[in-house]
């Protein structure tokens, strides 16, 4: 006696096909995102004769990495400038943004909530307009081509955004916590440091990651305000445009030093960043 094979209904067939299309879409997005990174890594280790070849089969060489540290590229000095500028920016921006965010969240100022909006509105001006007066001011103060000037410029657009990000987390915290600490005898600053900051740490970490990425990749202000001594890695890419043409292997080698710190940091602080985004989205 023959048995009839069950034929899935239209809805069951759609449910069966949906995970397959989802997997294909995820792989396509991953390939699109990873393809430029793979190209940069491969080009950095390719011989110059194979730079324009699309093949991934080649004999790796360190010639481009070694040449990137020699004049006129000087990746070592540019990398050190980027590290100092970014570290100095974060050391100043995070405490300042945290204190400002707490003040906007807990205190009431004349004018209501207009002052946080004014702080954020400063970012609506195009950088090409702001860089002209900054150039004149730094020139008169003899601060052109210095790391300090880049830190000041980075703070001008990092602090407003970081303040708004951290303020969202402070708004979600009940003020009873620090009030209880103050009743027990702690000062307001001690209550902020021991009670509020540990609870809002995911939000502060998310702001720190944002500040690092923006400061590390900043290009326009560094291009205009530096020339020799304070040139950072993103601007150093311009030095790979030589009389013989664009040295793509040197650019790729520089790109490795730009990408690597962000990958390392994202590896160690990913859980704080995800937790910070989720905590900030749910109020």
mmCIF file of C-alpha atoms in Angstrom:
data_model
loop_
_atom_site.group_PDB
_atom_site.id
_atom_site.type_symbol
_atom_site.label_atom_id
_atom_site.label_comp_id
_atom_site.label_asym_id
_atom_site.label_seq_id
_atom_site.Cartn_x
_atom_site.Cartn_y
_atom_site.Cartn_z
ATOM 1 C CA UNK A 1 0.000 0.000 0.000
ATOM 2 C CA UNK A 2 1.493 3.339 -1.053
ATOM 3 C CA UNK A 3 1.612 6.233 1.397
ATOM 4 C CA UNK A 4 1.126 9.800 0.272
ATOM 5 C CA UNK A 5 3.954 12.224 1.119
ATOM 6 C CA UNK A 6 2.759 15.274 3.052
ATOM 7 C CA UNK A 7 3.044 18.447 1.006
ATOM 8 C CA UNK A 8 3.884 21.570 3.045
ATOM 9 C CA UNK A 9 1.416 24.388 2.863
ATOM 10 C CA UNK A 10 2.256 27.789 1.431
ATOM 11 C CA UNK A 11 2.778 29.294 4.888
ATOM 12 C CA UNK A 12 5.046 26.441 5.987
ATOM 13 C CA UNK A 13 7.109 26.796 2.808
ATOM 14 C CA UNK A 14 7.497 30.533 3.454
ATOM 15 C CA UNK A 15 8.652 29.854 7.004
ATOM 16 C CA UNK A 16 11.130 27.279 5.666
ATOM 17 C CA UNK A 17 12.568 29.718 3.130
ATOM 18 C CA UNK A 18 12.743 32.733 5.467
ATOM 19 C CA UNK A 19 15.800 31.646 7.504
ATOM 20 C CA UNK A 20 17.649 30.838 4.266
ATOM 21 C CA UNK A 21 17.049 34.333 2.846
ATOM 22 C CA UNK A 22 17.974 35.867 6.181
ATOM 23 C CA UNK A 23 21.249 33.942 6.216
ATOM 24 C CA UNK A 24 22.015 34.961 2.638
ATOM 25 C CA UNK A 25 21.300 38.623 3.475
ATOM 26 C CA UNK A 26 23.550 38.498 6.546
ATOM 27 C CA UNK A 27 26.375 37.007 4.488
ATOM 28 C CA UNK A 28 25.965 39.655 1.794
ATOM 29 C CA UNK A 29 26.134 42.462 4.350
ATOM 30 C CA UNK A 30 29.167 40.866 6.007
ATOM 31 C CA UNK A 31 30.959 40.497 2.668
ATOM 32 C CA UNK A 32 30.215 44.108 1.698
ATOM 33 C CA UNK A 33 31.526 45.324 5.060
ATOM 34 C CA UNK A 34 34.609 43.079 5.228
ATOM 35 C CA UNK A 35 35.665 43.358 1.581
ATOM 36 C CA UNK A 36 37.371 46.804 1.956
ATOM 37 C CA UNK A 37 39.091 45.668 5.165
ATOM 38 C CA UNK A 38 40.382 42.504 3.480
ATOM 39 C CA UNK A 39 41.565 44.599 0.525
ATOM 40 C CA UNK A 40 43.464 46.975 2.837
ATOM 41 C CA UNK A 41 45.132 44.142 4.758
ATOM 42 C CA UNK A 42 46.051 42.285 1.573
ATOM 43 C CA UNK A 43 47.408 45.406 -0.143
ATOM 44 C CA UNK A 44 49.568 46.254 2.867
ATOM 45 C CA UNK A 45 51.447 42.968 2.483
ATOM 46 C CA UNK A 46 51.500 42.764 -1.318
ATOM 47 C CA UNK A 47 54.610 43.446 -3.412
ATOM 48 C CA UNK A 48 54.216 46.696 -5.320
ATOM 49 C CA UNK A 49 53.942 44.818 -8.612
ATOM 50 C CA UNK A 50 50.838 42.991 -7.310
ATOM 51 C CA UNK A 51 49.087 45.972 -5.717
ATOM 52 C CA UNK A 52 46.608 46.408 -8.556
ATOM 53 C CA UNK A 53 45.952 42.685 -8.897
ATOM 54 C CA UNK A 54 42.706 41.410 -7.381
ATOM 55 C CA UNK A 55 44.145 38.025 -6.491
ATOM 56 C CA UNK A 56 44.573 37.035 -2.854
ATOM 57 C CA UNK A 57 47.374 34.604 -3.725
ATOM 58 C CA UNK A 58 50.704 36.421 -3.461
ATOM 59 C CA UNK A 59 53.998 36.259 -1.607
ATOM 60 C CA UNK A 60 53.633 38.468 1.501
ATOM 61 C CA UNK A 61 56.246 41.125 2.107
ATOM 62 C CA UNK A 62 56.902 43.708 4.819
ATOM 63 C CA UNK A 63 58.413 46.213 2.407
ATOM 64 C CA UNK A 64 55.407 48.572 2.506
ATOM 65 C CA UNK A 65 55.212 48.531 6.312
ATOM 66 C CA UNK A 66 58.925 49.300 6.632
ATOM 67 C CA UNK A 67 58.742 52.036 3.991
ATOM 68 C CA UNK A 68 55.781 53.641 5.777
ATOM 69 C CA UNK A 69 58.015 54.414 8.785
ATOM 70 C CA UNK A 70 60.667 56.093 6.633
ATOM 71 C CA UNK A 71 60.573 59.647 5.239
ATOM 72 C CA UNK A 72 58.452 61.214 3.878
ATOM 73 C CA UNK A 73 55.660 59.107 5.396
ATOM 74 C CA UNK A 74 56.898 58.857 9.034
ATOM 75 C CA UNK A 75 54.044 56.689 10.290
ATOM 76 C CA UNK A 76 55.713 56.300 13.702
ATOM 77 C CA UNK A 77 55.636 60.022 14.454
ATOM 78 C CA UNK A 78 52.132 60.429 13.010
ATOM 79 C CA UNK A 79 50.882 57.500 15.081
ATOM 80 C CA UNK A 80 52.356 59.024 18.228
ATOM 81 C CA UNK A 81 50.635 62.335 17.442
ATOM 82 C CA UNK A 82 47.288 60.591 17.004
ATOM 83 C CA UNK A 83 47.710 58.711 20.288
ATOM 84 C CA UNK A 84 48.613 61.841 22.267
ATOM 85 C CA UNK A 85 45.854 63.985 20.734
ATOM 86 C CA UNK A 86 43.186 61.322 21.225
ATOM 87 C CA UNK A 87 44.290 60.448 24.762
ATOM 88 C CA UNK A 88 44.475 64.106 25.785
ATOM 89 C CA UNK A 89 41.044 64.752 24.303
ATOM 90 C CA UNK A 90 39.483 61.843 26.194
ATOM 91 C CA UNK A 91 41.153 62.747 29.499
ATOM 92 C CA UNK A 92 39.595 66.216 29.347
ATOM 93 C CA UNK A 93 36.331 65.458 27.527
ATOM 94 C CA UNK A 94 34.980 62.611 29.662
ATOM 95 C CA UNK A 95 35.156 64.335 33.089
ATOM 96 C CA UNK A 96 33.916 67.619 31.623
ATOM 97 C CA UNK A 97 31.049 65.921 29.781
ATOM 98 C CA UNK A 98 30.083 63.869 32.844
ATOM 99 C CA UNK A 99 29.935 66.916 35.112
ATOM 100 C CA UNK A 100 28.040 68.945 32.510
ATOM 101 C CA UNK A 101 25.592 66.097 31.890
ATOM 102 C CA UNK A 102 24.916 65.734 35.610
ATOM 103 C CA UNK A 103 24.354 69.475 35.960
ATOM 104 C CA UNK A 104 21.905 69.567 33.043
ATOM 105 C CA UNK A 105 20.098 66.500 34.394
ATOM 106 C CA UNK A 106 19.779 67.446 38.060
ATOM 107 C CA UNK A 107 19.730 71.245 38.211
ATOM 108 C CA UNK A 108 17.318 73.766 36.764
ATOM 109 C CA UNK A 109 18.752 76.797 34.976
ATOM 110 C CA UNK A 110 17.048 80.041 33.923
ATOM 111 C CA UNK A 111 15.602 79.340 30.506
ATOM 112 C CA UNK A 112 14.734 75.715 31.206
ATOM 113 C CA UNK A 113 16.052 73.120 28.780
ATOM 114 C CA UNK A 114 17.272 75.651 26.236
ATOM 115 C CA UNK A 115 20.917 75.449 27.355
ATOM 116 C CA UNK A 116 21.454 71.777 26.450
ATOM 117 C CA UNK A 117 19.880 72.589 23.079
ATOM 118 C CA UNK A 118 22.199 75.574 22.658
ATOM 119 C CA UNK A 119 25.152 73.308 23.441
ATOM 120 C CA UNK A 120 24.047 70.849 20.790
ATOM 121 C CA UNK A 121 23.207 73.616 18.302
ATOM 122 C CA UNK A 122 26.879 74.618 18.205
ATOM 123 C CA UNK A 123 27.443 71.472 16.122
ATOM 124 C CA UNK A 124 25.099 72.629 13.368
ATOM 125 C CA UNK A 125 27.687 75.050 11.984
ATOM 126 C CA UNK A 126 29.754 73.684 9.074
ATOM 127 C CA UNK A 127 33.396 72.984 10.023
ATOM 128 C CA UNK A 128 34.632 74.982 7.015
ATOM 129 C CA UNK A 129 33.174 78.132 8.620
ATOM 130 C CA UNK A 130 34.584 77.441 12.083
ATOM 131 C CA UNK A 131 38.094 76.540 10.957
ATOM 132 C CA UNK A 132 38.828 80.057 9.622
ATOM 133 C CA UNK A 133 38.526 81.925 12.958
ATOM 134 C CA UNK A 134 40.231 78.989 14.700
ATOM 135 C CA UNK A 135 43.141 79.278 12.297
ATOM 136 C CA UNK A 136 43.472 83.012 12.986
ATOM 137 C CA UNK A 137 43.260 82.556 16.767
ATOM 138 C CA UNK A 138 45.806 79.738 16.876
ATOM 139 C CA UNK A 139 48.132 81.665 14.583
ATOM 140 C CA UNK A 140 48.043 84.728 16.861
ATOM 141 C CA UNK A 141 48.654 82.493 19.896
ATOM 142 C CA UNK A 142 51.487 80.672 18.109
ATOM 143 C CA UNK A 143 49.639 77.356 18.485
ATOM 144 C CA UNK A 144 49.435 76.312 14.853
ATOM 145 C CA UNK A 145 50.809 72.843 14.140
ATOM 146 C CA UNK A 146 50.613 71.795 17.806
ATOM 147 C CA UNK A 147 48.894 68.865 19.486
ATOM 148 C CA UNK A 148 47.297 71.204 22.009
ATOM 149 C CA UNK A 149 45.441 73.049 19.233
ATOM 150 C CA UNK A 150 44.046 69.761 17.916
ATOM 151 C CA UNK A 151 42.897 68.793 21.417
ATOM 152 C CA UNK A 152 41.052 72.092 21.801
ATOM 153 C CA UNK A 153 39.372 71.662 18.423
ATOM 154 C CA UNK A 154 38.390 68.063 19.170
ATOM 155 C CA UNK A 155 36.903 69.112 22.498
ATOM 156 C CA UNK A 156 34.730 71.682 20.726
ATOM 157 C CA UNK A 157 32.695 69.002 18.961
ATOM 158 C CA UNK A 158 33.190 65.971 21.227
ATOM 159 C CA UNK A 159 32.065 67.517 24.529
ATOM 160 C CA UNK A 160 28.580 68.557 23.278
ATOM 161 C CA UNK A 161 27.773 65.120 21.871
ATOM 162 C CA UNK A 162 29.264 63.246 24.838
ATOM 163 C CA UNK A 163 27.332 65.497 27.231
ATOM 164 C CA UNK A 164 24.061 64.700 25.495
ATOM 165 C CA UNK A 165 24.789 60.966 25.494
ATOM 166 C CA UNK A 166 25.667 60.835 29.197
ATOM 167 C CA UNK A 167 22.784 63.147 30.130
ATOM 168 C CA UNK A 168 20.335 60.565 28.770
ATOM 169 C CA UNK A 169 21.642 58.021 31.270
ATOM 170 C CA UNK A 170 21.562 60.446 34.190
ATOM 171 C CA UNK A 171 17.958 61.325 33.331
ATOM 172 C CA UNK A 172 17.046 57.636 33.621
ATOM 173 C CA UNK A 173 18.570 57.358 37.118
ATOM 174 C CA UNK A 174 16.390 58.281 40.114
ATOM 175 C CA UNK A 175 17.895 61.092 42.204
ATOM 176 C CA UNK A 176 17.082 59.137 45.387
ATOM 177 C CA UNK A 177 20.419 57.289 45.146
ATOM 178 C CA UNK A 178 22.692 60.278 45.589
ATOM 179 C CA UNK A 179 20.257 61.873 48.032
ATOM 180 C CA UNK A 180 20.517 58.793 50.235
ATOM 181 C CA UNK A 181 24.309 59.010 50.082
ATOM 182 C CA UNK A 182 24.192 62.692 51.026
ATOM 183 C CA UNK A 183 21.928 61.895 53.996
ATOM 184 C CA UNK A 184 24.589 59.434 55.153
ATOM 185 C CA UNK A 185 27.113 62.256 55.172
ATOM 186 C CA UNK A 186 28.683 62.128 51.697
ATOM 187 C CA UNK A 187 29.252 65.320 49.763
ATOM 188 C CA UNK A 188 27.592 65.776 46.392
ATOM 189 C CA UNK A 189 30.841 65.110 44.540
ATOM 190 C CA UNK A 190 31.428 61.964 46.611
ATOM 191 C CA UNK A 191 27.854 60.819 45.939
ATOM 192 C CA UNK A 192 28.339 61.388 42.200
ATOM 193 C CA UNK A 193 31.620 59.480 42.132
ATOM 194 C CA UNK A 194 30.620 56.559 44.374
ATOM 195 C CA UNK A 195 26.937 56.175 43.464
ATOM 196 C CA UNK A 196 25.984 57.782 40.161
ATOM 197 C CA UNK A 197 29.076 57.157 38.023
ATOM 198 C CA UNK A 198 29.250 53.361 38.653
ATOM 199 C CA UNK A 199 25.582 52.971 37.691
ATOM 200 C CA UNK A 200 25.980 55.160 34.592
ATOM 201 C CA UNK A 201 29.282 53.524 33.591
ATOM 202 C CA UNK A 202 27.827 51.839 30.459
ATOM 203 C CA UNK A 203 26.660 55.221 29.204
ATOM 204 C CA UNK A 204 30.004 56.851 29.959
ATOM 205 C CA UNK A 205 31.755 53.947 28.189
ATOM 206 C CA UNK A 206 29.532 54.421 25.131
ATOM 207 C CA UNK A 207 30.386 58.138 25.107
ATOM 208 C CA UNK A 208 34.080 57.288 25.499
ATOM 209 C CA UNK A 209 33.999 54.955 22.492
ATOM 210 C CA UNK A 210 32.205 57.580 20.424
ATOM 211 C CA UNK A 211 34.720 60.238 21.487
ATOM 212 C CA UNK A 212 37.668 57.977 20.680
ATOM 213 C CA UNK A 213 36.426 57.081 17.205
ATOM 214 C CA UNK A 214 35.622 60.691 16.288
ATOM 215 C CA UNK A 215 38.908 62.061 17.620
ATOM 216 C CA UNK A 216 41.010 59.258 16.125
ATOM 217 C CA UNK A 217 39.501 59.680 12.650
ATOM 218 C CA UNK A 218 39.296 63.493 12.608
ATOM 219 C CA UNK A 219 40.715 64.767 9.328
ATOM 220 C CA UNK A 220 39.532 68.223 8.271
ATOM 221 C CA UNK A 221 40.722 70.315 11.236
ATOM 222 C CA UNK A 222 44.005 68.400 11.419
ATOM 223 C CA UNK A 223 44.554 69.008 7.695
ATOM 224 C CA UNK A 224 44.131 72.782 8.033
ATOM 225 C CA UNK A 225 45.767 73.367 11.423
ATOM 226 C CA UNK A 226 48.866 71.163 11.060
ATOM 227 C CA UNK A 227 51.773 71.069 8.691
ATOM 228 C CA UNK A 228 54.734 69.130 10.097
ATOM 229 C CA UNK A 229 55.031 68.475 13.829
ATOM 230 C CA UNK A 230 51.424 67.619 14.798
ATOM 231 C CA UNK A 231 50.258 65.758 11.682
ATOM 232 C CA UNK A 232 48.013 62.813 12.588
ATOM 233 C CA UNK A 233 47.529 59.484 10.826
ATOM 234 C CA UNK A 234 44.444 60.415 8.744
ATOM 235 C CA UNK A 235 46.279 63.440 7.356
ATOM 236 C CA UNK A 236 49.442 61.388 6.832
ATOM 237 C CA UNK A 237 47.556 59.409 4.191
ATOM 238 C CA UNK A 238 47.909 62.459 1.945
ATOM 239 C CA UNK A 239 51.693 62.018 1.937
ATOM 240 C CA UNK A 240 51.236 58.751 0.004
ATOM 241 C CA UNK A 241 50.271 60.787 -3.060
ATOM 242 C CA UNK A 242 53.713 61.016 -4.638
ATOM 243 C CA UNK A 243 55.052 62.297 -7.964
ATOM 244 C CA UNK A 244 54.998 58.731 -9.249
ATOM 245 C CA UNK A 245 51.299 58.433 -8.404
ATOM 246 C CA UNK A 246 49.302 57.176 -5.452
ATOM 247 C CA UNK A 247 51.271 54.653 -3.381
ATOM 248 C CA UNK A 248 48.360 52.364 -2.533
ATOM 249 C CA UNK A 249 50.557 49.919 -0.655
ATOM 250 C CA UNK A 250 51.762 52.708 1.656
ATOM 251 C CA UNK A 251 48.192 53.949 2.114
ATOM 252 C CA UNK A 252 47.086 50.439 3.027
ATOM 253 C CA UNK A 253 49.943 50.123 5.537
ATOM 254 C CA UNK A 254 48.869 53.388 7.162
ATOM 255 C CA UNK A 255 45.294 52.159 7.119
ATOM 256 C CA UNK A 256 46.306 49.166 9.235
ATOM 257 C CA UNK A 257 47.531 51.486 11.990
ATOM 258 C CA UNK A 258 44.305 53.492 11.798
ATOM 259 C CA UNK A 259 42.037 50.437 11.948
ATOM 260 C CA UNK A 260 43.939 48.311 14.493
ATOM 261 C CA UNK A 261 43.345 50.461 17.632
ATOM 262 C CA UNK A 262 39.604 50.662 16.950
ATOM 263 C CA UNK A 263 39.384 46.904 16.492
ATOM 264 C CA UNK A 264 41.285 46.285 19.733
ATOM 265 C CA UNK A 265 39.179 48.712 21.726
ATOM 266 C CA UNK A 266 35.916 47.371 20.295
ATOM 267 C CA UNK A 267 37.033 43.872 21.311
ATOM 268 C CA UNK A 268 37.491 44.790 24.973
ATOM 269 C CA UNK A 269 34.678 47.302 25.509
ATOM 270 C CA UNK A 270 32.008 45.803 23.275
ATOM 271 C CA UNK A 271 29.877 44.635 26.205
ATOM 272 C CA UNK A 272 29.931 48.115 27.757
ATOM 273 C CA UNK A 273 29.052 49.726 24.433
ATOM 274 C CA UNK A 274 26.114 47.383 23.726
ATOM 275 C CA UNK A 275 24.856 47.701 27.288
ATOM 276 C CA UNK A 276 25.164 51.461 27.053
ATOM 277 C CA UNK A 277 23.171 51.646 23.828
ATOM 278 C CA UNK A 278 20.430 49.383 25.196
ATOM 279 C CA UNK A 279 20.263 51.213 28.527
ATOM 280 C CA UNK A 280 20.081 54.568 26.768
ATOM 281 C CA UNK A 281 17.308 53.413 24.449
ATOM 282 C CA UNK A 282 15.045 52.089 27.232
ATOM 283 C CA UNK A 283 13.785 54.686 29.664
#
